[in-house]
């Protein structure tokens, strides 16, 4: 073999080796790509079980908390121990409890865990502070109390379990909580529109100007959210709130879950009765209670 042909053979061999090396590299690359795709598919399939964020939020509406063992008929009352059982359940099951500001963020598109709820109390009875607050604090939860402005005295009355008349949370507690535990939040249930005249509801009685006047009387408390008395509202009421810096307002009936398509001045809440039992409560907070899914959204 001539020197030249030997050189050519070497070049061919060398080229062959290089090609082989390139094929090996390509093969490794192909295997790695396949593995990456497989890993991605596995994680995507697993994603079905992952938290996809809250689509419906149960906003729980409570009224009056009474000491354990109290006998009562009204579905607006709930015993302290029943309330604790519900809060413990939310805590142990990993539910996130939202403040109204967080609910606003959710409406704006921020994601919150699938297991998200909001806890609210109407009327501002002093039992909400003396009985419910220690439980809320114990389980590190957020809750919002809608107070009637003209019931807010300077000082909250001392707890009296035998009291026959209603007592309400005072300005001292509102101020103290804003420092001590801001996630126990106080907001408006109007100043003095929580009343009916000749059996007519506030939204049907008051004019826009009267509504604005009422809103201004609560200004000193810095409220920016409101729960309508009996849930009654109309466009005039909604406009009066929006024009005066209120960010959202809460409804009462129908008892549907909150969804992102809601009118923010008519956010739905679900009444929690002290007599409903844990089975029903668990169903409601699961977000899957058919009775509470708005059929129109
Ligand atoms: Zn009320």
Tab-separated table of C-alpha atoms and ligand atoms in Angstrom:
chain	number	residue	atom	x	y	z
A	1	UNK	CA	0.000	0.000	0.000
A	2	UNK	CA	1.344	3.320	-0.970
A	3	UNK	CA	2.014	5.965	1.606
A	4	UNK	CA	-0.790	8.042	0.094
A	5	UNK	CA	-3.437	5.295	0.205
A	6	UNK	CA	-2.404	4.464	3.788
A	7	UNK	CA	-2.887	8.102	4.680
A	8	UNK	CA	-6.336	8.038	2.988
A	9	UNK	CA	-7.328	4.910	4.936
A	10	UNK	CA	-6.253	6.558	8.183
A	11	UNK	CA	-8.325	9.633	7.303
A	12	UNK	CA	-11.344	7.435	6.498
A	13	UNK	CA	-10.858	5.552	9.800
A	14	UNK	CA	-10.492	8.815	11.678
A	15	UNK	CA	-13.601	10.234	9.996
A	16	UNK	CA	-15.452	7.010	10.828
A	17	UNK	CA	-14.409	7.294	14.463
A	18	UNK	CA	-15.565	10.905	14.591
A	19	UNK	CA	-18.896	9.897	13.045
A	20	UNK	CA	-19.285	7.114	15.595
A	21	UNK	CA	-18.520	9.559	18.376
A	22	UNK	CA	-21.105	11.973	16.963
A	23	UNK	CA	-23.699	9.171	16.794
A	24	UNK	CA	-22.979	8.263	20.434
A	25	UNK	CA	-23.378	11.888	21.422
A	26	UNK	CA	-26.654	12.116	19.476
A	27	UNK	CA	-27.866	8.901	21.096
A	28	UNK	CA	-27.091	10.248	24.587
A	29	UNK	CA	-28.847	13.486	23.708
A	30	UNK	CA	-31.896	11.583	22.444
A	31	UNK	CA	-32.041	9.450	25.610
A	32	UNK	CA	-31.715	12.556	27.803
A	33	UNK	CA	-34.461	14.335	25.845
A	34	UNK	CA	-36.736	11.294	26.143
A	35	UNK	CA	-36.067	11.147	29.895
A	36	UNK	CA	-36.822	14.858	30.294
A	37	UNK	CA	-40.095	14.479	28.360
A	38	UNK	CA	-41.031	11.460	30.481
A	39	UNK	CA	-40.248	13.334	33.705
A	40	UNK	CA	-42.316	16.286	32.530
A	41	UNK	CA	-45.247	14.054	31.588
A	42	UNK	CA	-45.083	12.314	34.979
A	43	UNK	CA	-45.074	15.625	36.843
A	44	UNK	CA	-47.871	16.987	34.645
A	45	UNK	CA	-49.965	13.887	35.324
A	46	UNK	CA	-49.251	14.281	39.046
A	47	UNK	CA	-50.319	17.909	38.709
A	48	UNK	CA	-53.951	16.826	38.707
A	49	UNK	CA	-53.559	16.185	42.423
A	50	UNK	CA	-51.705	19.414	43.025
A	51	UNK	CA	-53.347	22.529	44.378
A	52	UNK	CA	-54.736	24.387	41.391
A	53	UNK	CA	-55.857	27.376	43.461
A	54	UNK	CA	-59.235	28.396	44.819
A	55	UNK	CA	-61.969	28.768	42.212
A	56	UNK	CA	-64.801	29.079	44.706
A	57	UNK	CA	-64.404	30.534	48.178
A	58	UNK	CA	-66.841	29.771	50.981
A	59	UNK	CA	-67.378	32.993	52.946
A	60	UNK	CA	-68.899	31.855	56.203
A	61	UNK	CA	-71.430	34.190	57.827
A	62	UNK	CA	-71.910	33.895	61.586
A	63	UNK	CA	-73.930	36.082	63.920
A	64	UNK	CA	-74.038	35.541	67.641
A	65	UNK	CA	-71.758	33.216	69.601
A	66	UNK	CA	-73.183	31.977	72.901
A	67	UNK	CA	-71.540	30.033	75.758
A	68	UNK	CA	-71.442	26.237	75.428
A	69	UNK	CA	-74.565	24.635	76.891
A	70	UNK	CA	-76.830	27.628	76.145
A	71	UNK	CA	-80.191	26.531	74.818
A	72	UNK	CA	-81.329	28.414	71.746
A	73	UNK	CA	-83.772	28.164	68.885
A	74	UNK	CA	-82.516	30.755	66.402
A	75	UNK	CA	-80.373	29.520	63.521
A	76	UNK	CA	-78.422	32.786	63.830
A	77	UNK	CA	-76.827	31.603	67.060
A	78	UNK	CA	-73.968	29.189	67.512
A	79	UNK	CA	-72.548	27.693	70.700
A	80	UNK	CA	-68.916	28.362	71.531
A	81	UNK	CA	-67.978	24.647	71.524
A	82	UNK	CA	-69.648	24.021	68.136
A	83	UNK	CA	-67.796	27.019	66.741
A	84	UNK	CA	-64.511	25.693	68.144
A	85	UNK	CA	-65.127	22.283	66.557
A	86	UNK	CA	-65.564	23.990	63.182
A	87	UNK	CA	-62.466	26.179	63.553
A	88	UNK	CA	-60.376	23.207	64.728
A	89	UNK	CA	-61.523	21.287	61.646
A	90	UNK	CA	-60.442	24.144	59.350
A	91	UNK	CA	-57.098	24.321	61.143
A	92	UNK	CA	-56.407	20.566	61.196
A	93	UNK	CA	-57.397	20.172	57.544
A	94	UNK	CA	-55.027	22.928	56.462
A	95	UNK	CA	-57.538	25.583	55.408
A	96	UNK	CA	-56.282	29.100	54.762
A	97	UNK	CA	-58.496	31.790	56.266
A	98	UNK	CA	-58.552	35.039	54.309
A	99	UNK	CA	-58.767	38.669	55.346
A	100	UNK	CA	-60.959	40.948	53.185
A	101	UNK	CA	-57.796	42.434	51.644
A	102	UNK	CA	-56.672	38.942	50.630
A	103	UNK	CA	-60.099	38.252	49.151
A	104	UNK	CA	-59.675	41.449	47.117
A	105	UNK	CA	-56.314	40.155	45.890
A	106	UNK	CA	-57.977	36.887	44.885
A	107	UNK	CA	-60.528	38.837	42.833
A	108	UNK	CA	-57.577	40.674	41.253
A	109	UNK	CA	-56.137	37.329	40.127
A	110	UNK	CA	-53.720	36.339	42.899
A	111	UNK	CA	-53.858	32.619	43.601
A	112	UNK	CA	-54.774	31.272	47.038
A	113	UNK	CA	-54.859	27.599	48.056
A	114	UNK	CA	-57.837	25.529	46.965
A	115	UNK	CA	-58.711	25.151	50.641
A	116	UNK	CA	-59.413	28.811	51.329
A	117	UNK	CA	-62.295	30.193	53.367
A	118	UNK	CA	-63.252	33.506	54.875
A	119	UNK	CA	-64.818	33.800	58.330
A	120	UNK	CA	-67.223	36.693	59.001
A	121	UNK	CA	-69.484	37.779	61.868
A	122	UNK	CA	-72.359	40.233	61.574
A	123	UNK	CA	-73.634	42.771	64.100
A	124	UNK	CA	-70.532	43.004	66.357
A	125	UNK	CA	-71.941	41.338	69.494
A	126	UNK	CA	-69.442	41.412	72.335
A	127	UNK	CA	-69.469	37.596	72.448
A	128	UNK	CA	-67.627	37.753	69.113
A	129	UNK	CA	-64.730	39.225	71.077
A	130	UNK	CA	-65.097	37.342	74.380
A	131	UNK	CA	-65.944	33.897	72.980
A	132	UNK	CA	-64.979	33.701	69.289
A	133	UNK	CA	-61.754	35.706	69.303
A	134	UNK	CA	-59.809	33.358	71.685
A	135	UNK	CA	-60.679	30.464	69.345
A	136	UNK	CA	-59.716	32.415	66.213
A	137	UNK	CA	-56.400	33.310	67.879
A	138	UNK	CA	-55.789	29.775	69.134
A	139	UNK	CA	-55.994	28.395	65.590
A	140	UNK	CA	-54.110	31.346	64.077
A	141	UNK	CA	-57.012	32.325	61.821
A	142	UNK	CA	-58.309	35.477	60.190
A	143	UNK	CA	-61.866	36.708	60.816
A	144	UNK	CA	-63.862	39.837	60.005
A	145	UNK	CA	-66.518	41.388	62.236
A	146	UNK	CA	-69.079	43.735	60.668
A	147	UNK	CA	-70.062	46.285	63.331
A	148	UNK	CA	-73.065	48.599	63.460
A	149	UNK	CA	-71.543	52.049	64.018
A	150	UNK	CA	-74.129	53.433	66.429
A	151	UNK	CA	-73.622	50.415	68.734
A	152	UNK	CA	-69.879	51.092	69.062
A	153	UNK	CA	-69.426	52.598	72.517
A	154	UNK	CA	-66.110	53.881	73.774
A	155	UNK	CA	-65.654	50.888	76.047
A	156	UNK	CA	-66.760	47.289	75.628
A	157	UNK	CA	-68.944	46.081	78.520
A	158	UNK	CA	-67.531	43.434	80.880
A	159	UNK	CA	-68.625	39.944	79.930
A	160	UNK	CA	-71.813	38.849	81.669
A	161	UNK	CA	-73.072	35.406	80.722
A	162	UNK	CA	-76.447	36.181	82.349
A	163	UNK	CA	-77.008	39.440	80.464
A	164	UNK	CA	-80.507	39.544	79.011
A	165	UNK	CA	-79.830	42.444	76.646
A	166	UNK	CA	-77.341	42.557	73.774
A	167	UNK	CA	-73.928	44.147	74.208
A	168	UNK	CA	-71.592	45.129	71.412
A	169	UNK	CA	-67.869	45.468	70.777
A	170	UNK	CA	-66.613	48.961	71.671
A	171	UNK	CA	-64.003	51.261	70.144
A	172	UNK	CA	-61.437	50.144	72.777
A	173	UNK	CA	-61.451	46.558	71.464
A	174	UNK	CA	-61.376	47.690	67.829
A	175	UNK	CA	-58.296	49.796	68.551
A	176	UNK	CA	-56.616	47.122	70.675
A	177	UNK	CA	-57.129	44.377	68.087
A	178	UNK	CA	-55.601	46.479	65.301
A	179	UNK	CA	-52.358	46.342	67.290
A	180	UNK	CA	-52.630	42.953	68.960
A	181	UNK	CA	-54.132	40.784	66.219
A	182	UNK	CA	-54.860	42.664	62.962
A	183	UNK	CA	-56.224	39.539	61.310
A	184	UNK	CA	-59.237	39.833	63.633
A	185	UNK	CA	-60.655	42.632	61.609
A	186	UNK	CA	-63.489	45.126	62.092
A	187	UNK	CA	-65.536	46.484	59.232
A	188	UNK	CA	-68.934	48.113	58.642
A	189	UNK	CA	-72.492	46.871	58.936
A	190	UNK	CA	-73.614	50.529	58.349
A	191	UNK	CA	-73.799	53.206	61.035
A	192	UNK	CA	-77.554	53.279	61.478
A	193	UNK	CA	-79.133	51.551	58.510
A	194	UNK	CA	-79.599	48.236	60.246
A	195	UNK	CA	-83.293	48.875	60.690
A	196	UNK	CA	-86.545	48.510	58.865
A	197	UNK	CA	-89.189	51.193	58.595
A	198	UNK	CA	-92.766	49.888	58.210
A	199	UNK	CA	-91.221	46.551	57.410
A	200	UNK	CA	-89.308	48.026	54.481
A	201	UNK	CA	-85.622	47.221	54.158
A	202	UNK	CA	-82.826	49.858	54.204
A	203	UNK	CA	-82.032	49.630	50.496
A	204	UNK	CA	-85.677	50.531	49.739
A	205	UNK	CA	-85.919	53.380	52.240
A	206	UNK	CA	-82.744	55.432	52.040
A	207	UNK	CA	-81.687	57.791	49.259
A	208	UNK	CA	-78.160	57.996	47.866
A	209	UNK	CA	-77.467	61.110	49.979
A	210	UNK	CA	-78.726	59.424	53.149
A	211	UNK	CA	-76.532	56.416	52.436
A	212	UNK	CA	-73.477	58.647	51.960
A	213	UNK	CA	-74.315	60.468	55.194
A	214	UNK	CA	-74.498	57.131	57.011
A	215	UNK	CA	-71.165	56.005	55.512
A	216	UNK	CA	-69.499	59.239	56.665
A	217	UNK	CA	-70.657	58.692	60.252
A	218	UNK	CA	-68.476	55.553	60.342
A	219	UNK	CA	-65.416	57.300	58.905
A	220	UNK	CA	-63.535	57.448	62.217
A	221	UNK	CA	-63.230	53.640	62.226
A	222	UNK	CA	-61.565	53.509	58.809
A	223	UNK	CA	-63.874	50.824	57.430
A	224	UNK	CA	-63.428	49.900	53.757
A	225	UNK	CA	-65.672	46.816	53.570
A	226	UNK	CA	-69.350	46.502	54.413
A	227	UNK	CA	-71.890	43.765	54.977
A	228	UNK	CA	-75.392	44.865	53.982
A	229	UNK	CA	-77.954	44.589	56.797
A	230	UNK	CA	-79.995	41.460	55.963
A	231	UNK	CA	-77.939	41.388	52.761
A	232	UNK	CA	-80.317	43.886	51.150
A	233	UNK	CA	-78.788	46.182	48.576
A	234	UNK	CA	-79.432	47.913	45.291
A	235	UNK	CA	-77.402	49.842	42.702
A	236	UNK	CA	-77.744	53.095	44.687
A	237	UNK	CA	-76.239	51.475	47.785
A	238	UNK	CA	-73.444	49.881	45.748
A	239	UNK	CA	-72.648	53.239	44.132
A	240	UNK	CA	-72.660	55.091	47.469
A	241	UNK	CA	-70.060	52.614	48.782
A	242	UNK	CA	-67.899	52.651	45.651
A	243	UNK	CA	-67.957	56.479	45.588
A	244	UNK	CA	-66.774	56.601	49.207
A	245	UNK	CA	-63.725	54.372	49.078
A	246	UNK	CA	-65.295	51.020	49.955
A	247	UNK	CA	-63.527	48.160	48.175
A	248	UNK	CA	-66.156	45.435	48.473
A	249	UNK	CA	-69.534	44.728	50.062
A	250	UNK	CA	-71.004	41.469	51.253
A	251	UNK	CA	-74.328	39.934	50.519
A	252	UNK	CA	-76.239	37.435	52.582
A	253	UNK	CA	-78.773	35.644	50.422
A	254	UNK	CA	-78.561	33.596	48.149
A	255	UNK	CA	-76.055	31.484	50.040
A	256	UNK	CA	-73.572	30.876	47.236
A	257	UNK	CA	-69.806	30.499	47.135
A	258	UNK	CA	-67.838	33.547	46.069
A	259	UNK	CA	-66.480	33.289	42.533
A	260	UNK	CA	-64.253	35.608	40.537
A	261	UNK	CA	-67.169	36.632	38.314
A	262	UNK	CA	-69.006	38.193	41.305
A	263	UNK	CA	-70.046	41.791	41.504
A	264	UNK	CA	-67.587	43.012	44.188
A	265	UNK	CA	-70.367	45.028	45.791
A	266	UNK	CA	-72.534	41.947	46.194
A	267	UNK	CA	-70.134	39.210	47.292
A	268	UNK	CA	-72.024	36.101	48.350
A	269	UNK	CA	-71.686	34.563	51.772
A	270	UNK	CA	-73.011	31.345	53.256
A	271	UNK	CA	-74.999	31.352	56.477
A	272	UNK	CA	-73.581	28.982	59.073
A	273	UNK	CA	-76.260	27.825	61.459
A	274	UNK	CA	-75.343	26.614	64.932
A	275	UNK	CA	-77.588	23.644	64.302
A	276	UNK	CA	-76.282	22.439	60.938
A	277	UNK	CA	-73.889	19.719	62.177
A	278	UNK	CA	-70.286	18.954	61.179
A	279	UNK	CA	-71.185	16.859	58.129
A	280	UNK	CA	-72.918	19.781	56.472
A	281	UNK	CA	-70.213	22.211	57.598
A	282	UNK	CA	-67.480	20.017	56.070
A	283	UNK	CA	-69.413	19.807	52.805
A	284	UNK	CA	-69.841	23.588	52.653
A	285	UNK	CA	-66.162	24.381	53.275
A	286	UNK	CA	-65.091	21.742	50.734
A	287	UNK	CA	-66.418	24.111	48.052
A	288	UNK	CA	-68.392	21.214	46.585
A	289	UNK	CA	-71.794	21.658	48.171
A	290	UNK	CA	-74.160	21.709	45.173
A	291	UNK	CA	-76.694	23.830	47.097
A	292	UNK	CA	-74.122	26.603	47.309
A	293	UNK	CA	-72.769	26.611	43.770
A	294	UNK	CA	-74.290	29.489	41.828
A	295	UNK	CA	-75.891	27.807	38.780
A	296	UNK	CA	-75.411	30.997	36.713
A	297	UNK	CA	-71.607	31.039	36.802
B	1	LIG	ZN1	-77.048	42.234	60.838
